[in-house]
Short mmCIF file of C-alpha atoms in Angstrom, two decimals:
data_model
loop_
_atom_site.label_atom_id
_atom_site.label_comp_id
_atom_site.label_asym_id
_atom_site.label_seq_id
_atom_site.Cartn_x
_atom_site.Cartn_y
_atom_site.Cartn_z
CA MET A 222 15.43 -46.01 32.11
CA SER A 223 13.44 -46.56 35.41
CA THR A 224 13.22 -50.04 36.84
CA ILE A 225 10.28 -52.11 35.64
CA GLY A 226 9.13 -54.48 38.26
CA PHE A 227 6.28 -56.94 37.52
CA SER A 228 5.12 -60.22 39.17
CA PHE A 229 4.95 -63.38 37.04
CA ASN A 230 1.76 -64.16 38.78
CA VAL A 231 -0.02 -60.90 38.17
CA ALA A 232 1.16 -59.65 34.95
CA ILE A 233 1.49 -62.90 32.89
CA GLU A 234 -1.46 -62.00 30.57
CA LYS A 235 0.14 -58.57 29.81
CA TYR A 236 3.35 -60.41 28.92
CA ARG A 237 1.49 -62.92 26.55
CA LEU A 238 2.06 -61.21 23.24
CA PRO A 239 1.70 -63.08 19.98
CA LEU A 240 5.60 -63.63 19.98
CA LYS A 241 5.51 -64.63 23.51
CA ARG A 242 2.81 -67.16 22.96
CA LYS A 243 5.07 -68.87 20.56
CA PHE A 244 8.09 -68.11 22.63
CA LEU A 245 6.57 -69.43 25.95
CA GLY A 246 4.31 -72.05 24.70
CA ASN A 247 2.69 -74.05 27.51
CA HIS A 248 5.23 -73.18 30.07
CA LEU A 249 3.62 -70.00 31.32
CA MET A 250 2.70 -71.40 34.78
CA LYS A 251 6.34 -72.19 35.38
CA LEU A 252 7.17 -68.70 35.53
CA ALA A 253 5.21 -68.24 38.71
CA ARG A 254 7.81 -70.28 40.56
CA PRO A 255 11.28 -69.23 39.28
CA TRP A 256 12.98 -70.11 42.55
CA SER A 257 14.12 -73.63 43.48
CA ALA A 258 13.62 -74.54 47.15
CA GLU A 259 17.38 -74.63 47.68
CA ALA A 260 17.96 -71.09 46.18
CA MET A 261 14.96 -69.77 48.11
CA PHE A 262 16.33 -71.26 51.46
CA LEU A 263 19.69 -69.64 50.88
CA ALA A 264 18.15 -66.33 50.06
CA GLN A 265 16.02 -66.44 53.17
CA GLN A 266 19.16 -67.30 55.28
CA LEU A 267 20.97 -64.25 54.06
CA LYS A 268 17.85 -62.10 54.68
CA ALA A 269 17.42 -63.49 58.16
CA GLY A 270 21.17 -63.33 59.05
CA GLY A 271 21.94 -59.77 57.94
CA GLY A 272 18.87 -58.33 56.09
CA HIS A 273 20.56 -58.97 52.77
CA VAL A 274 18.59 -59.09 49.42
CA THR A 275 19.31 -61.90 46.99
CA ARG A 276 17.99 -62.31 43.59
CA ILE A 277 18.25 -64.59 40.36
CA VAL A 278 20.16 -62.85 37.66
CA GLY A 279 21.32 -63.09 34.17
CA GLY A 280 20.74 -65.89 31.68
CA ALA A 281 18.52 -67.78 34.07
CA VAL A 282 16.06 -64.95 33.97
CA ARG A 283 16.19 -64.78 30.25
CA ASP A 284 15.41 -68.43 30.04
CA LEU A 285 12.69 -68.38 32.47
CA LEU A 286 10.97 -65.61 30.48
CA SER A 287 11.46 -67.75 27.35
CA GLY A 288 9.71 -70.63 28.99
CA GLU A 289 13.03 -72.61 29.11
CA ALA A 290 14.51 -74.50 32.09
CA PRO A 291 17.70 -72.72 32.85
CA ALA A 292 20.88 -74.67 32.73
CA ASP A 293 22.13 -72.92 35.81
CA ILE A 294 20.74 -70.51 38.37
CA ASP A 295 23.01 -67.54 39.23
CA LEU A 296 22.34 -65.67 42.35
CA VAL A 297 23.65 -62.24 43.46
CA THR A 298 23.20 -60.53 46.73
CA THR A 299 23.95 -57.31 48.82
CA ALA A 300 25.98 -59.32 51.12
CA THR A 301 29.89 -59.22 50.79
CA PRO A 302 31.72 -62.56 50.76
CA PHE A 303 32.89 -61.94 54.24
CA GLU A 304 29.35 -61.38 55.44
CA MET A 305 28.20 -64.50 53.63
CA MET A 306 30.84 -66.46 55.36
CA GLN A 307 29.84 -65.05 58.62
CA ILE A 308 26.20 -65.81 58.17
CA ALA A 309 26.94 -69.35 56.95
CA GLU A 310 28.96 -70.12 60.00
CA ARG A 311 26.21 -68.74 62.40
CA GLN A 312 23.54 -70.57 60.50
CA GLY A 313 25.50 -73.73 60.33
CA LEU A 314 25.64 -73.81 56.48
CA ASN A 315 28.39 -75.55 54.65
CA THR A 316 30.66 -73.61 52.31
CA ILE A 317 33.61 -74.18 50.18
CA PRO A 318 36.00 -73.22 51.54
CA THR A 319 34.88 -73.24 55.18
CA ALA A 320 35.10 -70.30 57.43
CA GLN A 321 37.68 -72.14 59.51
CA ARG A 322 39.81 -72.70 56.42
CA LEU A 323 39.85 -69.03 55.67
CA ARG A 324 40.81 -68.21 59.31
CA ASP A 325 43.61 -70.69 58.88
CA PHE A 326 44.70 -69.63 55.47
CA PRO A 327 43.70 -65.92 54.97
CA ASP A 328 45.37 -65.90 51.55
CA ASP A 329 42.53 -67.98 50.26
CA TRP A 330 40.36 -64.82 50.08
CA ASN A 331 42.31 -63.84 47.03
CA LYS A 332 41.94 -67.14 45.31
CA GLY A 333 39.13 -68.61 43.04
CA GLY A 334 35.68 -67.32 43.24
CA LEU A 335 36.12 -65.61 46.45
CA LYS A 336 38.41 -63.13 44.78
CA HIS A 337 35.60 -62.12 42.56
CA GLY A 338 32.83 -62.13 45.27
CA THR A 339 31.50 -65.56 44.81
CA VAL A 340 30.82 -67.92 47.91
CA THR A 341 29.92 -71.58 47.29
CA PHE A 342 27.26 -72.99 49.49
CA VAL A 343 26.68 -76.66 49.79
CA LEU A 344 23.13 -78.03 50.28
CA ASN A 345 22.35 -81.77 50.23
CA GLY A 346 25.68 -82.37 48.57
CA GLU A 347 24.90 -79.77 45.65
CA PRO A 348 26.95 -76.54 45.31
CA PHE A 349 25.17 -73.24 44.98
CA GLU A 350 27.19 -70.20 44.07
CA ILE A 351 26.11 -66.64 45.29
CA THR A 352 27.94 -63.60 44.25
CA THR A 353 28.12 -60.18 45.68
CA LEU A 354 26.88 -57.25 43.49
CA ARG A 355 29.75 -55.86 41.58
CA ALA A 356 30.86 -52.93 39.59
CA ASP A 357 33.93 -53.13 37.09
CA ILE A 358 36.52 -50.55 37.99
CA ALA A 359 39.22 -51.75 35.57
CA THR A 360 39.20 -54.07 32.54
CA ASP A 361 41.86 -55.23 30.08
CA GLY A 362 39.56 -56.89 27.52
CA ARG A 363 39.92 -60.26 29.22
CA HIS A 364 39.55 -59.86 32.89
CA ALA A 365 37.93 -57.23 35.22
CA GLU A 366 38.92 -55.70 38.56
CA VAL A 367 35.73 -55.36 40.54
CA ALA A 368 34.46 -53.50 43.61
CA PHE A 369 31.47 -54.69 45.64
CA VAL A 370 28.41 -52.59 45.65
CA GLN A 371 24.72 -52.63 47.05
CA ASP A 372 22.95 -51.45 44.04
CA PHE A 373 21.37 -54.01 41.58
CA ARG A 374 21.23 -51.45 38.86
CA ILE A 375 24.92 -50.84 39.01
CA ASP A 376 25.49 -54.60 38.84
CA ALA A 377 23.13 -54.84 35.79
CA ALA A 378 25.21 -52.15 34.06
CA ARG A 379 28.26 -54.27 33.89
CA ARG A 380 26.50 -57.09 32.06
CA ASP A 381 26.80 -57.82 28.32
CA PHE A 382 23.26 -57.60 26.86
CA THR A 383 19.90 -56.22 27.90
CA ILE A 384 18.38 -59.63 27.82
CA ASN A 385 20.96 -60.90 30.46
CA ALA A 386 20.76 -57.80 32.73
CA MET A 387 17.46 -58.59 34.35
CA ASN A 388 16.95 -60.05 37.71
CA VAL A 389 14.13 -61.67 39.80
CA ASP A 390 13.43 -61.16 43.45
CA ILE A 391 11.99 -63.73 45.83
CA HIS A 392 8.42 -62.55 45.17
CA GLY A 393 8.74 -63.36 41.41
CA ARG A 394 9.10 -59.83 40.28
CA VAL A 395 11.35 -59.08 37.30
CA HIS A 396 13.54 -56.10 37.54
CA ASP A 397 14.52 -54.79 34.05
CA TYR A 398 16.64 -51.74 33.83
CA TYR A 399 17.52 -51.77 30.20
CA GLY A 400 14.60 -52.99 28.26
CA GLY A 401 15.40 -56.65 28.16
CA ILE A 402 11.86 -57.87 28.19
CA LYS A 403 11.17 -55.62 25.13
CA ASP A 404 14.23 -57.06 23.38
CA LEU A 405 13.11 -60.53 24.13
CA GLN A 406 9.65 -59.79 22.52
CA ASN A 407 11.32 -58.28 19.61
CA ARG A 408 13.98 -61.15 19.37
CA GLU A 409 16.73 -58.56 19.35
CA VAL A 410 20.09 -58.60 21.01
CA ARG A 411 21.34 -55.31 22.20
CA PHE A 412 24.40 -54.50 24.22
CA VAL A 413 23.84 -52.82 27.70
CA GLY A 414 24.80 -49.20 27.00
CA GLU A 415 27.46 -48.43 24.38
CA PRO A 416 28.54 -51.58 22.37
CA GLU A 417 32.05 -50.21 22.08
CA GLU A 418 32.52 -49.93 25.92
CA ARG A 419 30.92 -53.43 26.61
CA ILE A 420 33.28 -54.97 23.89
CA GLN A 421 36.34 -53.44 25.17
CA GLU A 422 35.54 -54.79 28.71
CA ASP A 423 35.86 -58.33 27.36
CA TYR A 424 36.40 -59.06 23.69
CA LEU A 425 34.68 -62.54 24.09
CA ARG A 426 31.44 -60.57 24.01
CA ILE A 427 31.87 -60.28 20.23
CA LEU A 428 31.38 -64.04 19.97
CA ARG A 429 28.71 -64.09 22.67
CA TYR A 430 26.79 -61.54 20.74
CA PHE A 431 26.43 -63.85 17.63
CA ARG A 432 25.69 -66.65 19.83
CA MET A 433 22.86 -64.77 21.66
CA ARG A 434 21.58 -63.68 18.19
CA ALA A 435 21.49 -67.28 17.19
CA LYS A 436 19.52 -68.11 20.42
CA LEU A 437 16.83 -65.52 19.59
CA ASP A 438 17.26 -66.11 15.81
CA ASP A 439 17.95 -62.38 15.46
CA ARG A 440 18.95 -61.79 11.82
CA SER A 441 18.70 -57.95 11.93
CA ARG A 442 21.56 -55.71 11.02
CA ASN A 443 22.39 -53.52 14.09
CA GLU A 444 24.76 -51.27 12.46
CA VAL A 445 25.87 -49.53 15.61
CA ALA A 446 26.85 -52.91 17.20
CA PHE A 447 28.34 -54.27 13.81
CA ASN A 448 30.47 -51.18 13.45
CA ALA A 449 31.77 -51.43 16.92
CA ILE A 450 32.63 -55.13 16.42
CA LEU A 451 34.32 -54.33 13.15
CA ARG A 452 36.56 -51.74 14.98
CA HIS A 453 37.57 -54.20 17.61
CA THR A 454 38.10 -57.65 16.03
CA ASP A 455 41.72 -57.41 16.92
CA GLY A 456 40.77 -58.00 20.49
CA ILE A 457 39.89 -61.55 19.54
CA SER A 458 43.59 -62.39 19.15
CA GLY A 459 44.27 -61.90 22.90
CA LEU A 460 41.50 -64.35 23.92
CA ALA A 461 42.28 -67.78 25.45
CA GLY A 462 41.88 -70.47 22.82
CA GLU A 463 39.57 -72.60 24.95
CA ARG A 464 37.25 -69.68 25.47
CA ILE A 465 36.86 -69.22 21.87
CA TRP A 466 36.16 -72.78 21.18
CA GLN A 467 33.57 -72.67 24.18
CA GLU A 468 31.57 -70.07 22.29
CA MET A 469 32.06 -71.34 18.77
CA LYS A 470 31.17 -74.81 19.85
CA LYS A 471 27.81 -73.53 20.94
CA LEU A 472 27.36 -71.38 17.86
CA LEU A 473 28.10 -74.24 15.45
CA SER A 474 25.82 -76.65 17.16
CA SER A 475 22.66 -75.29 15.49
CA ASP A 476 21.31 -74.18 12.22
CA ALA A 477 20.45 -70.84 13.83
CA GLY A 478 24.13 -70.50 14.94
CA VAL A 479 25.53 -71.07 11.42
CA SER A 480 23.01 -68.64 10.03
CA GLN A 481 24.95 -65.92 11.99
CA LEU A 482 28.32 -66.82 10.06
CA PRO A 483 27.63 -64.36 7.18
CA PHE A 484 27.20 -61.62 9.72
CA MET A 485 30.41 -62.68 11.40
CA GLN A 486 32.09 -62.62 8.03
CA SER A 487 30.80 -59.12 7.18
CA THR A 488 32.19 -57.75 10.42
CA GLY A 489 35.64 -59.23 10.02
CA VAL A 490 35.18 -61.83 12.92
CA LEU A 491 35.66 -65.01 10.82
CA ALA A 492 38.73 -63.77 9.22
CA LYS A 493 40.22 -62.91 12.69
CA LEU A 494 39.34 -66.51 13.67
CA GLY A 495 41.17 -67.84 10.70
CA ILE A 496 38.22 -68.97 8.77
CA GLN A 497 37.94 -68.16 5.14
CA MET A 498 34.34 -68.95 4.28
CA ASN A 499 32.91 -69.21 0.76
CA GLU A 500 29.58 -70.09 -0.50
CA GLU A 501 30.44 -73.74 -0.77
CA THR A 502 31.77 -74.16 2.73
CA TYR A 503 28.85 -72.12 4.18
CA SER A 504 26.41 -74.38 2.33
CA ARG A 505 28.12 -77.53 3.70
CA ALA A 506 28.23 -76.20 7.20
CA SER A 507 24.57 -75.20 7.06
CA LEU A 508 23.56 -78.62 5.72
CA ALA A 509 25.56 -80.37 8.61
CA ALA A 510 23.87 -78.18 11.24
CA LYS A 511 20.37 -78.85 9.87
CA ASN A 512 21.21 -82.48 10.28
CA ALA A 513 22.30 -81.94 13.97
CA SER A 514 25.73 -83.25 13.28
CA GLY A 515 27.76 -81.72 16.05
CA SER A 516 30.14 -78.81 16.29
CA ALA A 517 33.33 -80.57 15.23
CA ILE A 518 31.58 -81.87 12.13
CA VAL A 519 30.19 -78.37 11.24
CA LEU A 520 33.73 -76.92 11.85
CA GLY A 521 35.14 -79.46 9.37
CA MET A 522 32.61 -78.64 6.71
CA LEU A 523 33.14 -74.84 7.42
CA THR A 524 36.90 -75.09 6.88
CA SER A 525 36.67 -77.50 3.84
CA ASN A 526 38.63 -75.31 1.52
CA GLU A 527 42.35 -74.89 0.70
CA TRP A 528 42.48 -71.41 2.29
CA THR A 529 41.54 -72.30 5.89
CA ASP A 530 44.30 -73.99 8.11
CA LEU A 531 42.24 -76.31 10.20
CA ASP A 532 45.32 -77.64 11.99
CA THR A 533 46.10 -74.17 13.25
CA ILE A 534 42.52 -73.61 14.47
CA ILE A 535 42.52 -76.94 16.21
CA GLU A 536 45.68 -76.00 18.06
CA ARG A 537 44.70 -72.49 18.83
CA TRP A 538 41.07 -73.36 20.01
CA ARG A 539 42.47 -76.39 21.92
CA LEU A 540 39.94 -78.86 20.65
CA SER A 541 40.03 -82.30 22.16
CA LYS A 542 41.85 -85.10 20.40
CA SER A 543 38.53 -86.67 19.29
CA GLU A 544 37.10 -83.27 18.20
CA GLY A 545 40.14 -82.51 16.17
CA MET A 546 40.15 -85.96 14.60
CA ILE A 547 36.61 -85.58 13.53
CA ALA A 548 36.89 -82.16 12.10
CA LYS A 549 39.93 -83.12 10.14
CA PHE A 550 38.37 -86.22 8.57
CA ILE A 551 35.29 -84.10 7.63
CA LYS A 552 37.42 -81.42 6.01
CA GLU A 553 39.30 -83.99 3.92
CA GLU A 554 36.15 -85.90 3.05
CA ALA A 555 33.66 -83.02 2.64
CA ALA A 556 33.20 -83.53 -1.03
CA SER A 557 32.70 -87.25 -0.69
CA THR A 558 29.28 -88.73 -2.04
CA ALA A 559 27.34 -91.93 -1.97
CA THR A 560 29.67 -93.33 -4.55
CA ASP A 561 32.54 -93.33 -1.96
CA PHE A 562 30.59 -95.77 0.32
CA ASP A 563 32.34 -98.90 -1.00
CA ARG A 564 35.78 -97.05 -0.50
CA PHE A 565 34.84 -96.33 3.21
CA VAL A 566 33.68 -99.94 3.78
CA ALA A 567 36.85 -101.28 2.30
CA ALA A 568 39.01 -99.05 4.42
CA ILE A 569 37.03 -100.19 7.52
CA CYS A 570 37.06 -103.89 6.68
CA CYS A 571 40.63 -104.19 5.22
CA GLU A 572 42.55 -101.37 6.89
CA ASN A 573 40.90 -101.28 10.24
CA ALA A 574 39.67 -97.56 9.64
CA ARG A 575 37.27 -96.11 12.10
CA ALA A 576 33.66 -96.70 11.03
CA ASP A 577 32.11 -93.86 12.87
CA LEU A 578 33.85 -91.13 10.87
CA PRO A 579 32.34 -91.84 7.57
CA SER A 580 29.17 -92.56 9.37
CA LEU A 581 29.24 -89.12 10.81
CA LEU A 582 29.96 -87.58 7.44
CA TYR A 583 27.01 -89.30 5.71
CA GLN A 584 24.90 -88.18 8.59
CA ALA A 585 25.97 -84.57 8.09
CA VAL A 586 24.95 -84.63 4.48
CA GLY A 587 21.69 -86.33 4.95
CA GLU A 588 22.50 -89.69 3.70
CA THR A 589 21.01 -91.41 6.72
CA ALA A 590 20.68 -94.84 5.18
CA LEU A 591 24.39 -94.96 4.40
CA ALA A 592 25.14 -93.84 7.83
CA SER A 593 23.10 -96.43 9.41
CA ALA A 594 24.76 -99.07 7.19
CA LEU A 595 28.22 -98.03 8.33
CA ARG A 596 27.08 -98.14 12.04
CA ALA A 597 25.83 -101.76 11.61
CA PRO A 598 28.43 -104.51 12.26
CA LEU A 599 30.78 -104.78 9.06
CA PRO A 600 32.64 -107.98 7.99
CA LYS A 601 35.98 -108.45 9.64
CA PHE A 602 38.85 -110.07 7.94
CA PRO A 603 38.82 -113.54 9.45
CA VAL A 604 42.47 -114.38 9.20
CA THR A 605 45.23 -113.05 11.46
CA GLY A 606 49.04 -112.89 11.24
CA GLU A 607 49.18 -115.86 13.79
CA ASP A 608 46.94 -117.95 11.29
CA LEU A 609 49.54 -117.29 8.58
CA ILE A 610 52.47 -118.35 10.80
CA ALA A 611 50.72 -121.50 11.72
CA HIS A 612 50.57 -122.32 7.92
CA GLY A 613 54.30 -121.77 7.41
CA VAL A 614 54.51 -118.11 6.50
CA LYS A 615 57.38 -116.25 8.02
CA PRO A 616 56.85 -112.90 9.77
CA GLY A 617 58.26 -109.92 7.78
CA PRO A 618 57.52 -107.45 5.06
CA GLN A 619 56.46 -110.23 2.60
CA MET A 620 53.90 -111.49 5.13
CA GLY A 621 52.41 -107.97 5.11
CA ALA A 622 52.30 -107.91 1.37
CA LEU A 623 50.60 -111.36 1.49
CA ILE A 624 47.88 -110.13 4.04
CA ARG A 625 47.18 -107.10 1.77
CA HIS A 626 46.77 -109.50 -1.25
CA LEU A 627 44.48 -111.76 0.64
CA LYS A 628 42.42 -108.82 1.83
CA ALA A 629 42.05 -107.41 -1.73
CA VAL A 630 40.78 -110.84 -2.93
CA TRP A 631 38.45 -111.02 0.10
CA GLN A 632 37.06 -107.62 -0.88
CA THR A 633 36.60 -108.30 -4.57
CA ARG A 634 34.61 -111.47 -3.45
CA GLY A 635 32.25 -109.39 -1.46
CA TYR A 636 33.90 -110.17 1.93
CA SER A 637 32.32 -113.50 1.85
CA GLN A 638 35.29 -115.86 2.00
CA SER A 639 35.68 -117.83 5.16
CA ALA A 640 38.96 -118.16 7.12
CA THR A 641 39.23 -121.82 5.82
CA GLU A 642 38.91 -120.65 2.22
CA ILE A 643 41.38 -117.81 2.69
CA LEU A 644 44.05 -120.14 4.39
CA GLN A 645 43.59 -122.76 1.74
CA SER A 646 44.40 -120.06 -0.93
CA ILE A 647 47.78 -119.24 0.66
CA PRO A 648 49.91 -121.55 -1.44
CA ASP A 649 48.61 -120.18 -4.76
CA ALA A 650 48.89 -116.61 -3.38
CA ILE A 651 52.54 -117.21 -2.38
CA THR A 652 53.35 -118.76 -5.74
CA SER A 653 51.59 -116.11 -7.87
CA HIS A 654 52.02 -112.93 -5.90
CA SER A 655 54.70 -113.36 -3.12
CA PRO A 656 57.60 -115.54 -4.43
CA GLY A 657 60.26 -116.26 -1.85
CA VAL A 658 57.70 -116.46 1.12
CA ARG A 659 57.88 -119.80 2.47
#
């Protein structure tokens, strides 16, 4: 397919299709200035210092066309890392590492981003990464060995999806080699070239595929892509756990993402991830996602059956301690209803349980009033062990039993007893329930 080049300024009315009107909203004019001042400055420096061409590439272009502010701006250039470092030194630009550092420690060329063609420039204290155009010459499903090239089309060919394979030059022209604009219009996610080849280059693309579908709300069945995924789900096993969670965390953060789960199940992806989804757990996960509950909560709902081993998933995907705790609580309490509210309050007030966990649960199921009630200050048992010692109670197991009894009475009386009333009840409590405690 030949290159499509068009200017945001000139051709915007041509691009304003019904879907795009909804897609872009009132942000059309922003497309006229896709370059930040810093990115433009760096592009001009590389042009002036060696005649090199620099463009915005990838997801940033997709987001700009969608009327969204890109989270990151990725820049690619015809300059090699060595040429970029030379220009930076001549032009007085700061880089990490510096040119002097590389002269002193030449092995650093084979470390970090430099090894893959990325130079980090620093402007006004902010880092800006620019990467040399590349072609993959060898891949193992996780990593790629690359060669530097001068052709933007070749660089685009190594990217995952057509909507991520476009680039924008300094004049605002979009260069689209594989029909990414049309796919954005149709809300369709397609692999660049053959799905099977792209997947085998990096098996994480299986998960990215469904995440991108969620981003465009693509619910079509691309049988060619689905069959390629089905044939290569084993590749997921070799992925680093944190990379899996990075993708799944984004997918589970939205209702559109959860809507992709049935497709992931039909292609064998969920089973390979260790998730045995049924109608009930899907319904729970969907409701939690609709209530913007957060990925760990949705994961807890999704795994809330006896067939899915959440502990293994938490360990494999390397969730944080907090994320794991939330997911496990939600899994255990997924079937809880409003009638369990008093039980949660008692656990918080009498057993020092965390109030935020049941609050998150109720938020996930749409019980916002109960969630708010648990976020409000709750009664705190007003008597401590030191208070009991001061009233003649000796430390030990029987003191623990006495405290539990006093808390139970405090609970049955609506958490209304004062510290004085509780302490005054100690003699009767000892006589009636804890003989031998003096």
